[in-house]
Coordinates of C-alpha atoms in Angstrom, one line a residue:
M1 CA -6.3 17.0 29.0
L2 CA -3.5 14.8 30.1
C3 CA 0.5 15.8 29.0
V4 CA 3.3 13.7 29.5
Q5 CA 6.4 14.7 30.5
Y6 CA 8.5 13.2 28.0
D7 CA 11.7 13.3 30.2
N8 CA 9.7 11.5 33.1
S9 CA 12.5 8.5 34.1
N10 CA 12.8 8.0 38.0
S11 CA 16.6 7.7 38.5
Q12 CA 19.8 9.6 37.7
R13 CA 21.9 7.8 34.2
K14 CA 23.5 8.6 31.5
F15 CA 20.8 8.8 28.3
Y16 CA 21.2 9.0 24.4
K17 CA 20.4 12.1 23.1
D18 CA 17.6 12.3 20.9
P19 CA 18.8 13.8 17.5
N20 CA 14.6 13.6 16.5
L21 CA 14.0 12.9 13.0
L22 CA 16.9 14.9 10.3
S23 CA 16.4 16.7 8.0
A24 CA 16.7 16.2 4.5
S25 CA 19.6 17.9 3.8
T26 CA 21.5 16.0 7.1
V27 CA 20.1 12.7 6.1
D28 CA 21.8 13.3 2.6
K29 CA 24.9 14.7 4.3
E30 CA 25.5 10.9 6.9
L31 CA 24.6 8.6 3.5
A32 CA 26.9 10.4 1.3
Q33 CA 29.8 9.9 4.7
T34 CA 29.3 6.0 4.0
E35 CA 30.4 4.0 2.1
L36 CA 27.6 1.4 0.0
G37 CA 29.5 -0.2 -2.5
Y38 CA 29.0 -4.2 -3.4
S39 CA 31.8 -5.1 -0.6
Q40 CA 29.7 -4.1 1.9
W41 CA 26.7 -5.7 0.8
K42 CA 28.7 -8.8 0.1
A43 CA 30.0 -9.0 4.0
S44 CA 26.2 -8.3 5.4
L45 CA -22.1 -14.8 10.7
P46 CA -25.7 -14.5 11.4
V47 CA -27.1 -11.6 9.6
I48 CA -28.5 -8.6 11.4
V49 CA -31.1 -6.4 9.9
D50 CA -30.1 -2.6 10.7
R51 CA -28.3 0.6 9.3
Y52 CA -25.2 -1.1 9.5
Y53 CA -23.3 -3.6 8.0
D54 CA -22.6 -7.7 9.5
S55 CA -20.1 -9.9 8.4
G56 CA -21.9 -12.6 5.7
D57 CA -24.5 -9.7 4.8
S58 CA -25.6 -9.1 0.9
I59 CA -24.2 -5.8 -0.5
G60 CA -27.0 -3.7 -2.4
A61 CA -26.5 -2.9 -6.4
V62 CA -27.8 -0.7 -8.2
F63 CA -27.6 0.4 -12.4
S64 CA -27.3 4.4 -12.8
S65 CA -29.0 6.5 -15.8
I66 CA -26.5 8.5 -17.3
E67 CA -29.1 10.8 -18.3
A68 CA -30.9 10.8 -15.3
D69 CA -28.6 10.4 -12.3
S70 CA -31.5 10.6 -9.4
A71 CA -33.0 7.5 -11.7
L72 CA -31.6 4.4 -10.3
V73 CA -32.5 0.5 -11.1
A74 CA -31.9 -2.7 -8.8
A75 CA -29.2 -4.1 -10.7
F76 CA -28.4 -7.9 -10.4
A77 CA -32.1 -8.2 -8.2
G78 CA -30.2 -5.8 -5.9
S79 CA -27.1 -6.9 -5.0
L80 CA -23.7 -6.8 -5.6
P81 CA -22.8 -9.8 -8.2
L82 CA -19.6 -12.1 -7.7
P83 CA -20.3 -14.5 -10.1
T84 CA -19.8 -18.0 -8.9
N85 CA -19.4 -21.6 -11.6
T86 CA -22.9 -23.8 -12.2
Q87 CA -22.1 -27.5 -11.9
L88 CA -20.9 -27.3 -15.3
G89 CA -18.0 -25.0 -14.1
E90 CA -20.1 -21.6 -16.7
C91 CA -20.5 -18.6 -15.0
S92 CA -23.5 -17.8 -13.4
E93 CA -24.5 -14.2 -12.2
Y94 CA -26.6 -15.3 -8.8
G95 CA -23.6 -15.2 -6.7
L96 CA -23.1 -12.6 -4.5
A97 CA -20.6 -10.8 -2.6
Q98 CA -20.9 -10.9 1.4
F99 CA -19.6 -7.9 3.4
A100 CA -17.0 -8.7 5.6
T101 CA -16.0 -11.9 3.4
A102 CA -13.3 -11.8 0.7
T103 CA -13.8 -14.2 -1.9
T104 CA -12.1 -15.3 -5.0
T105 CA -14.7 -17.6 -7.8
K106 CA -13.5 -18.4 -11.4
C107 CA -15.9 -19.6 -14.1
I108 CA -16.1 -20.4 -17.5
R109 CA -18.5 -18.6 -20.5
V110 CA -19.1 -20.9 -23.9
F111 CA -19.6 -19.0 -27.2
D112 CA -20.6 -19.8 -30.9
A113 CA -19.4 -17.7 -33.6
E114 CA -22.5 -16.1 -33.6
S115 CA -23.6 -15.8 -29.6
L116 CA -20.0 -14.5 -29.3
S117 CA -20.7 -11.5 -31.6
R118 CA -24.0 -11.2 -30.1
A119 CA -23.2 -10.8 -26.4
C120 CA -20.1 -8.5 -27.2
Q121 CA -22.7 -6.2 -28.7
I122 CA -24.5 -6.0 -26.5
G123 CA -22.2 -5.5 -23.8
I124 CA -22.8 -8.9 -21.7
L125 CA -19.0 -9.4 -21.8
G126 CA -18.3 -5.3 -21.0
I127 CA -16.8 -4.1 -17.9
S128 CA -19.4 -0.7 -17.9
R129 CA -22.1 -3.0 -15.9
F130 CA -19.8 -3.9 -13.2
T131 CA -18.3 -0.8 -12.7
T132 CA -19.3 2.5 -14.6
K133 CA -22.4 1.7 -13.9
L134 CA -22.9 0.4 -10.9
R135 CA -23.7 2.0 -7.5
V136 CA -23.2 -0.4 -4.1
G137 CA -25.6 1.0 -1.0
S138 CA -23.1 2.6 1.7
S139 CA -25.6 1.0 4.2
F140 CA -26.9 -1.8 5.0
T141 CA -30.6 -0.2 5.0
T142 CA -30.1 1.8 2.3
S143 CA -28.7 -0.8 -0.5
H144 CA -32.4 -2.8 0.4
G145 CA -34.3 0.3 1.4
S146 CA -36.1 3.2 -2.0
M147 CA -33.8 2.4 -5.1
S148 CA -34.7 6.1 -6.1
D149 CA -32.7 7.1 -3.8
A150 CA -29.4 8.7 -5.4
G151 CA -26.1 10.9 -4.1
S152 CA -24.3 10.0 -0.6
N153 CA -26.3 7.0 0.4
W154 CA -24.9 5.1 -2.9
V155 CA -20.8 4.3 -3.6
N156 CA -19.9 4.6 -7.9
V157 CA -17.5 1.8 -8.4
A158 CA -13.7 3.6 -9.3
V159 CA -11.6 1.8 -11.7
D160 CA -8.2 2.1 -10.4
H161 CA -6.4 0.7 -13.2
M162 CA -6.1 -1.8 -15.9
S163 CA -4.2 -4.4 -17.7
W164 CA -4.6 -6.2 -21.2
Q165 CA -4.1 -9.8 -21.2
N166 CA -3.2 -12.0 -24.2
F167 CA -5.7 -14.8 -24.7
T168 CA -4.1 -17.3 -26.4
T169 CA -0.3 -17.0 -24.3
G170 CA -2.0 -15.2 -20.7
E171 CA 0.8 -12.4 -21.1
L172 CA 0.1 -9.4 -19.3
S173 CA 0.7 -5.4 -20.2
R174 CA 2.0 -3.6 -17.7
P175 CA -0.9 -1.8 -15.7
F176 CA -2.5 1.6 -17.2
Q177 CA -5.4 4.0 -15.2
G178 CA -8.4 3.1 -16.8
K179 CA -10.1 4.4 -19.7
D180 CA -13.5 3.4 -20.4
C181 CA -12.6 0.3 -22.2
E182 CA -15.6 -0.6 -23.5
S183 CA -16.0 -3.9 -25.2
I184 CA -17.1 -3.8 -29.4
Y185 CA -17.3 -6.2 -31.7
D186 CA -15.0 -6.4 -34.7
S187 CA -15.5 -8.1 -37.7
G188 CA -13.1 -7.3 -39.7
T189 CA -15.6 -6.3 -42.6
E190 CA -15.4 -2.1 -41.5
P191 CA -13.1 0.3 -40.2
L192 CA -13.8 0.7 -36.0
T193 CA -13.9 4.3 -35.5
S194 CA -11.0 5.4 -33.4
A195 CA -10.3 9.2 -32.2
L196 CA -6.9 8.4 -31.2
S197 CA -3.8 9.1 -32.6
S198 CA -1.3 6.8 -34.0
E199 CA 1.1 7.3 -30.7
E200 CA -1.5 6.1 -28.8
S201 CA -2.0 2.6 -30.8
T202 CA 0.7 0.7 -28.0
T203 CA -2.5 1.7 -25.2
P204 CA -4.0 -1.7 -24.4
C205 CA -7.3 -0.3 -23.9
L206 CA -7.6 0.8 -27.7
I207 CA -8.3 -1.4 -30.8
A208 CA -5.1 0.2 -32.9
D209 CA -3.0 -2.1 -30.9
A210 CA -1.1 -4.5 -33.7
R211 CA -0.5 -6.8 -31.5
R212 CA -4.3 -8.0 -31.0
P213 CA -5.4 -11.0 -32.4
P214 CA -6.7 -9.8 -36.1
A215 CA -10.2 -9.9 -36.5
P216 CA -13.2 -11.4 -36.2
A217 CA -13.0 -10.4 -32.2
C218 CA -14.5 -9.2 -28.7
R219 CA -12.4 -6.4 -28.1
N220 CA -12.0 -5.3 -24.5
T221 CA -13.8 -8.1 -22.8
I222 CA -13.4 -9.4 -19.0
A223 CA -10.5 -11.3 -18.0
S224 CA -10.8 -10.6 -14.8
I225 CA -12.1 -8.3 -11.9
K226 CA -11.4 -7.9 -8.1
Y227 CA -13.5 -5.8 -5.9
T228 CA -11.3 -3.5 -3.3
I229 CA -14.5 -2.1 -0.8
H230 CA -12.9 0.4 1.6
H231 CA -15.4 0.4 4.6
N232 CA -15.2 2.4 8.4
G233 CA -16.0 0.8 11.3
D234 CA -14.4 -2.9 13.0
V235 CA -15.5 -5.4 12.3
Q236 CA -14.3 -7.3 14.8
N237 CA -15.9 -5.2 17.7
K238 CA -19.2 -5.7 15.9
G239 CA -19.0 -1.4 14.8
K240 CA -20.6 0.4 13.1
Q241 CA -19.9 -0.4 9.3
Q242 CA -20.7 1.8 6.2
I243 CA -18.9 1.5 3.0
V244 CA -17.1 4.7 2.0
A245 CA -15.2 3.9 -1.4
V246 CA -15.1 1.1 -4.2
N247 CA -12.3 0.1 -6.3
A248 CA -12.1 -2.4 -9.3
T249 CA -8.9 -3.4 -11.2
I250 CA -10.0 -4.9 -14.4
V251 CA -7.8 -7.2 -16.3
L252 CA -9.1 -7.2 -20.1
T253 CA -8.6 -9.2 -23.2
D254 CA -9.8 -10.2 -27.0
I255 CA -11.7 -13.0 -27.6
P256 CA -10.9 -14.0 -31.0
A257 CA -13.7 -15.7 -32.6
A258 CA -11.3 -18.4 -34.6
V259 CA -10.1 -19.5 -31.3
T260 CA -12.6 -22.4 -31.5
D261 CA -12.1 -26.3 -30.4
E262 CA -13.8 -29.1 -32.5
D263 CA -17.6 -28.6 -31.8
G264 CA -16.6 -24.9 -32.6
L265 CA -17.0 -23.0 -29.7
V266 CA -15.2 -20.7 -28.0
V267 CA -14.8 -20.7 -24.4
V268 CA -13.7 -17.9 -22.3
Q269 CA -12.4 -18.4 -18.7
Q270 CA -12.8 -15.6 -16.3
E271 CA -12.4 -14.6 -12.7
Y272 CA -14.0 -12.1 -9.9
S273 CA -13.0 -11.1 -6.7
V274 CA -13.8 -9.2 -3.3
Q275 CA -11.6 -8.0 -0.9
F276 CA -12.6 -5.1 2.2
R277 CA -10.3 -2.5 3.6
S278 CA -11.2 -1.1 6.6
D279 CA -10.1 2.2 8.1
A280 CA -10.6 1.1 11.5
D281 CA -9.4 -2.0 11.4
V282 CA -5.9 -2.3 12.3
P283 CA -4.4 -5.7 11.7
P284 CA -3.0 -8.0 13.9
S285 CA 0.6 -7.8 13.6
M286 CA 4.0 -9.0 14.9
K287 CA 5.9 -5.9 16.6
S288 CA 9.3 -5.7 15.5
G289 CA 10.0 -4.0 19.2
N290 CA 8.8 -2.1 22.3
P291 CA 9.6 0.2 21.5
G292 CA 13.3 0.2 19.4
Y293 CA 13.5 -2.0 16.9
I294 CA 14.9 -5.9 17.6
F295 CA 17.9 -6.7 15.5
G296 CA 16.4 -9.3 12.4
R297 CA 12.6 -7.7 12.9
P298 CA 10.7 -7.0 10.0
I299 CA 10.7 -2.9 9.1
P300 CA 6.6 -1.7 9.3
V301 CA 5.8 0.4 6.6
I302 CA 2.1 1.8 5.6
P303 CA 1.5 1.9 1.7
H304 CA -2.5 1.8 2.4
R305 CA -2.7 -0.7 5.7
I306 CA 0.5 -2.3 8.0
G307 CA 2.5 -4.3 6.3
Y308 CA 6.0 -5.7 6.0
L309 CA 8.5 -4.2 3.7
G310 CA 10.1 -6.8 1.6
V311 CA 12.4 -6.1 -2.2
L312 CA 12.1 -8.2 -5.2
G313 CA 13.0 -11.8 -5.5
A314 CA 13.7 -14.6 -7.8
I315 CA 12.2 -18.5 -8.6
A316 CA 14.2 -21.8 -9.5
D317 CA 15.8 -20.4 -12.4
E318 CA 16.7 -17.0 -11.2
A319 CA 14.0 -15.1 -13.0
C320 CA 12.0 -12.6 -11.9
T321 CA 8.3 -13.2 -10.2
D322 CA 5.6 -11.1 -8.5
H323 CA 5.6 -14.6 -6.5
K324 CA 8.6 -13.9 -4.4
I325 CA 9.6 -11.3 -1.9
N326 CA 12.9 -11.0 0.0
M327 CA 12.0 -9.4 4.1
V328 CA 14.0 -6.2 4.6
T329 CA 14.6 -6.6 8.3
F330 CA 16.4 -3.8 10.7
G331 CA 20.1 -3.7 10.9
V332 CA 20.1 -5.8 7.7
N333 CA 21.6 -5.1 4.6
V334 CA 20.3 -6.8 1.9
H335 CA 21.7 -7.0 -1.9
S336 CA 18.2 -9.5 -3.4
G337 CA 18.4 -10.3 -7.9
C338 CA 17.2 -11.5 -10.4
L339 CA 17.5 -12.1 -13.9
L340 CA 15.0 -10.3 -17.2
K341 CA 15.2 -12.7 -19.9
L342 CA 14.9 -10.5 -23.5
N343 CA 15.6 -10.6 -26.9
R344 CA 16.7 -7.8 -29.0
S345 CA 12.5 -7.3 -29.9
E346 CA 11.4 -7.5 -26.2
L347 CA 14.5 -5.5 -25.0
R348 CA 13.7 -2.7 -27.1
D349 CA 9.6 -3.0 -25.8
F350 CA 11.0 -3.1 -22.1
C351 CA 13.0 0.3 -23.3
V352 CA 9.9 2.2 -24.6
G353 CA 7.8 1.0 -21.6
N354 CA 5.6 -2.1 -23.5
G355 CA 5.2 -5.7 -22.6
P356 CA 4.9 -8.1 -19.8
H357 CA 7.7 -6.7 -17.5
A358 CA 7.5 -3.1 -18.1
A359 CA 5.8 -0.1 -15.5
G360 CA 7.6 2.5 -17.4
K361 CA 10.2 3.2 -20.1
G362 CA 13.1 0.7 -18.9
L363 CA 11.5 0.3 -15.7
P364 CA 10.7 -3.3 -14.4
R365 CA 7.8 -3.6 -13.0
Y366 CA 9.2 -5.9 -10.0
F367 CA 10.9 -2.9 -8.2
N368 CA 6.6 -2.8 -6.6
T369 CA 6.7 -5.8 -4.0
S370 CA 5.8 -3.9 -1.1
H371 CA 3.4 -1.6 -3.7
I372 CA 4.7 1.8 -2.8
F373 CA 3.8 2.8 -6.3
N374 CA 0.3 3.1 -7.9
A375 CA -0.7 1.9 -11.4
A376 CA 1.7 4.4 -13.5
F377 CA 4.4 3.7 -10.9
E378 CA 4.2 7.0 -8.9
M379 CA 4.9 6.8 -5.6
T380 CA 2.1 6.7 -3.1
D381 CA 2.1 8.0 0.1
Y382 CA 4.5 5.8 1.8
R383 CA 6.0 5.2 5.8
V384 CA 8.3 3.3 7.9
G385 CA 7.5 2.8 11.2
I386 CA 9.8 5.2 13.9
F387 CA 9.9 2.5 16.5
G388 CA 10.1 -1.3 16.0
N389 CA 6.0 -1.2 17.6
A390 CA 4.6 1.1 14.7
A391 CA 0.8 -0.6 15.0
D392 CA -1.5 2.8 14.3
P393 CA -2.1 4.5 10.5
R394 CA -3.8 7.2 11.6
D395 CA -1.1 8.2 14.3
N396 CA 1.0 10.5 11.6
S397 CA 3.9 11.2 14.4
Q398 CA 4.7 7.4 14.3
W399 CA 5.5 7.4 10.8
L400 CA 8.8 8.4 9.0
K401 CA 7.7 9.5 4.9
L402 CA 9.6 8.3 2.7
P403 CA 10.8 11.3 -0.1
R404 CA 10.1 10.1 -3.5
P405 CA 12.7 9.1 -5.4
T406 CA 13.6 11.2 -8.9
R407 CA 13.8 9.0 -12.3
N408 CA 14.0 9.7 -15.7
D409 CA 12.6 7.9 -19.1
A410 CA 14.9 5.3 -20.1
D411 CA 16.0 5.6 -24.4
W412 CA 15.9 2.9 -27.0
Q413 CA 18.7 3.4 -29.5
E414 CA 17.5 1.5 -32.4
R415 CA 20.8 1.3 -34.8
S416 CA 22.9 0.1 -32.0
G417 CA 20.1 -2.5 -29.8
S418 CA 20.6 -0.7 -26.9
C419 CA 18.3 1.0 -24.2
K420 CA 20.4 4.1 -22.5
N421 CA 19.3 5.0 -18.8
A422 CA 17.5 1.7 -18.0
I423 CA 16.7 1.9 -14.5
T424 CA 18.2 -1.4 -13.4
S425 CA 18.2 -1.1 -9.2
M426 CA 16.5 0.0 -6.8
N427 CA 18.5 1.0 -3.1
Y428 CA 17.0 1.7 0.3
R429 CA 19.2 3.7 2.8
F430 CA 17.9 4.0 6.2
I431 CA 19.6 6.1 9.6
W432 CA 19.4 5.2 12.9
T433 CA 20.5 5.4 16.2
Y434 CA 19.7 4.3 19.9
V435 CA 17.6 6.6 22.4
G436 CA 16.8 6.0 26.0
A437 CA 18.4 5.0 28.8
Q438 CA 22.2 4.1 28.3
G439 CA 21.7 0.2 30.0
N440 CA 18.5 0.3 27.6
P441 CA 18.8 1.2 24.8
Q442 CA 16.5 1.6 21.7
A443 CA 16.6 1.3 18.3
K444 CA 14.8 4.2 16.1
I445 CA 14.6 5.2 12.7
I446 CA 15.9 8.9 11.7
G447 CA 15.9 9.0 8.0
A448 CA 15.4 7.1 4.9
R449 CA 15.5 7.0 1.1
I450 CA 15.0 5.4 -1.7
S451 CA 17.1 6.0 -5.0
F452 CA 17.4 4.5 -8.5
G453 CA 20.5 3.0 -10.2
T454 CA 20.2 3.4 -13.7
S455 CA 23.1 1.4 -16.3
D456 CA 22.9 1.1 -20.1
I457 CA 21.8 -2.0 -21.4
N458 CA 23.1 -3.4 -24.7
Y459 CA 22.4 -6.0 -26.8
H460 CA 25.2 -8.8 -27.8
H461 CA 23.7 -10.8 -29.7
S462 CA 22.9 -9.1 -33.3
T463 CA 23.3 -11.7 -35.2
V464 CA 20.6 -13.7 -34.2
P465 CA 17.9 -10.9 -32.4
S466 CA 16.1 -14.1 -31.6
T467 CA 18.2 -14.9 -28.6
S468 CA 17.6 -13.9 -25.1
Q469 CA 19.9 -12.1 -23.1
S470 CA 20.1 -12.3 -19.3
I471 CA 19.2 -8.7 -17.8
S472 CA 20.3 -8.4 -13.9
I473 CA 18.2 -6.0 -11.9
T474 CA 19.3 -5.8 -7.6
A475 CA 17.4 -4.8 -5.3
T476 CA 19.2 -3.3 -1.6
A477 CA 18.5 -1.9 1.5
T478 CA 21.7 -0.6 3.9
F479 CA 21.0 0.7 7.6
V480 CA 23.1 2.8 8.3
K481 CA 24.2 4.2 12.6
K482 CA 24.4 7.1 13.6
D483 CA 25.9 7.3 17.4
S484 CA 24.8 10.3 19.6
D485 CA 26.1 11.6 22.6
F486 CA 25.3 11.1 26.0
V487 CA 23.3 13.8 28.5
D488 CA 23.4 13.6 32.4
Y489 CA 19.7 13.3 33.1
S490 CA 18.3 14.1 36.9
P491 CA 14.8 13.3 37.8
P492 CA 12.9 16.5 39.2
S493 CA 12.0 16.9 42.5
P494 CA 8.6 15.1 43.6
P495 CA 6.1 17.9 44.6
V496 CA 5.3 18.4 48.1
A497 CA 2.3 16.2 49.3
I498 CA 0.0 19.2 50.5
S499 CA 0.0 23.3 50.1
V500 CA -0.8 25.5 52.4
P501 CA -1.5 29.2 52.3
H502 CA 1.7 31.2 53.5
D503 CA 0.1 32.9 56.3
V504 CA -1.5 29.7 58.2
W505 CA 0.2 31.1 61.8
Y506 CA -0.5 34.2 61.3
P507 CA -0.8 36.4 63.7
F508 CA 2.4 34.3 65.3
K509 CA 5.1 34.6 63.3
I510 CA 8.2 31.8 63.6
D511 CA 12.0 33.2 64.0
S512 CA 14.0 31.7 61.3
H513 CA 17.8 32.7 63.0
S514 CA 16.8 30.3 66.0
D515 CA 18.5 27.8 66.8
R516 CA 17.4 24.3 65.8
R517 CA 15.8 24.3 68.7
T518 CA 13.9 27.0 68.6
P519 CA 11.3 26.1 66.2
F520 CA 10.5 23.2 67.6
L521 CA 9.1 25.0 70.5
S522 CA 7.6 28.1 69.2
L523 CA 5.4 25.6 67.3
S524 CA 4.7 23.7 70.0
W525 CA 4.0 26.9 71.9
I526 CA 2.4 28.3 68.9
F527 CA -0.1 24.6 68.7
A528 CA -0.7 25.1 72.2
A529 CA -2.3 28.6 72.1
S530 CA -4.6 27.7 69.2
L531 CA -5.7 25.4 71.6
V532 CA -6.5 27.5 74.1
V533 CA -8.4 29.9 71.9
A534 CA -10.5 27.8 70.4
N535 CA -11.7 26.6 73.5

């Protein structure tokens, strides 16, 4: 094992004293001493058949039987499908996903009232044949070998989270953790069986949601599926790639049979996509310093893989959007905001956690620009680079973990039209200092916090409840410098090039009390005597 001394400079000079990473209590104390008000913001290829996957390989797929786990049947001719469009634009299951090739396809399915009912009842429009009943091969030979092999050779497709989309308007609900939302045809002539309580009726997966289109309709059909395939090995270096996990993000919709064109047909558009994530392939990224941060460079973060920290942005009319992100750069304070335009009923939905703008009760979903939170808006294992050259997501010593922020649910006051304790701001705060030589200081992040700010949102147009009201939400990032003391450093004396035994001159004796000439003469006589003895 090779050990390197921490203080190993070859020159004598002044260095910044490294305070190391701050404890939780010290971070709070440092931040409490700094004014963080608004005034501060204003101022500031070919296929090779082997047991491992190569880029472009098709990915084996099987259906698993619920009754007998070992009974596997080839799915979609034995390969993971990525339905593509024909010349007429219709969906074809003959499109295949290819390993390490990110792809997105869009296609349509056309039904009349009778065929829609039949397709819905036999599960063609449901998600299970693309997710919960599907397994993919962990290795290339497994994928195209015996279909009777079960267990660790095959990987289940796990539903990460789902959303519900309005078929007519395209409006999306907030994501929710997946249930097995199977498609079902609602004819409207008989009640649909449901063991769910009335409190759950607003969950998008459930039939009881009053906002869904009236019957007849096919409920819980696929609007889009996005596969994320995780694998080990490095594709760039022709490593040993094997699939270790497959996640699916689902968007569901209800297809109303009444929405037909002049020919009496219902046209449904679907989207399918696949992306790949490697636990060994670190994507190339611009370093923000080497090693210390350079002012104005982005902050590297690792929610799942290396990215850069960003906060919410706005489009031209200042409305909030998922497609505009303002980058946070080192040492530059950021104050960014956007507007939610809500009428009274939309404000109520937002406050209770429903509608397209909410990730929770009174919690805007636009705060999740850097994928800090999962579908339930719980913070993941989120880390920022301690130095600007943080590059290896597997090396925890390069990263500083951010503690989870606390938050309380908002409360809707129907009588006054107020949303109490709504979250209207999200604030990043970083403490940094200099380390290294005084003549060549290196900036280092030593503490960080995320916090939410709350306020009461009152609806001011009570007489005209359909009027939209603009509500401002903001995101901030602050950098606080902690001064470091200097310490004098002297490099250790260089080691002796060689070492000899203490009795190398035995039996001769050297008198250390003689004058400066004596040792030289004594050594000369010793050397001469050695030659005589040798002869």
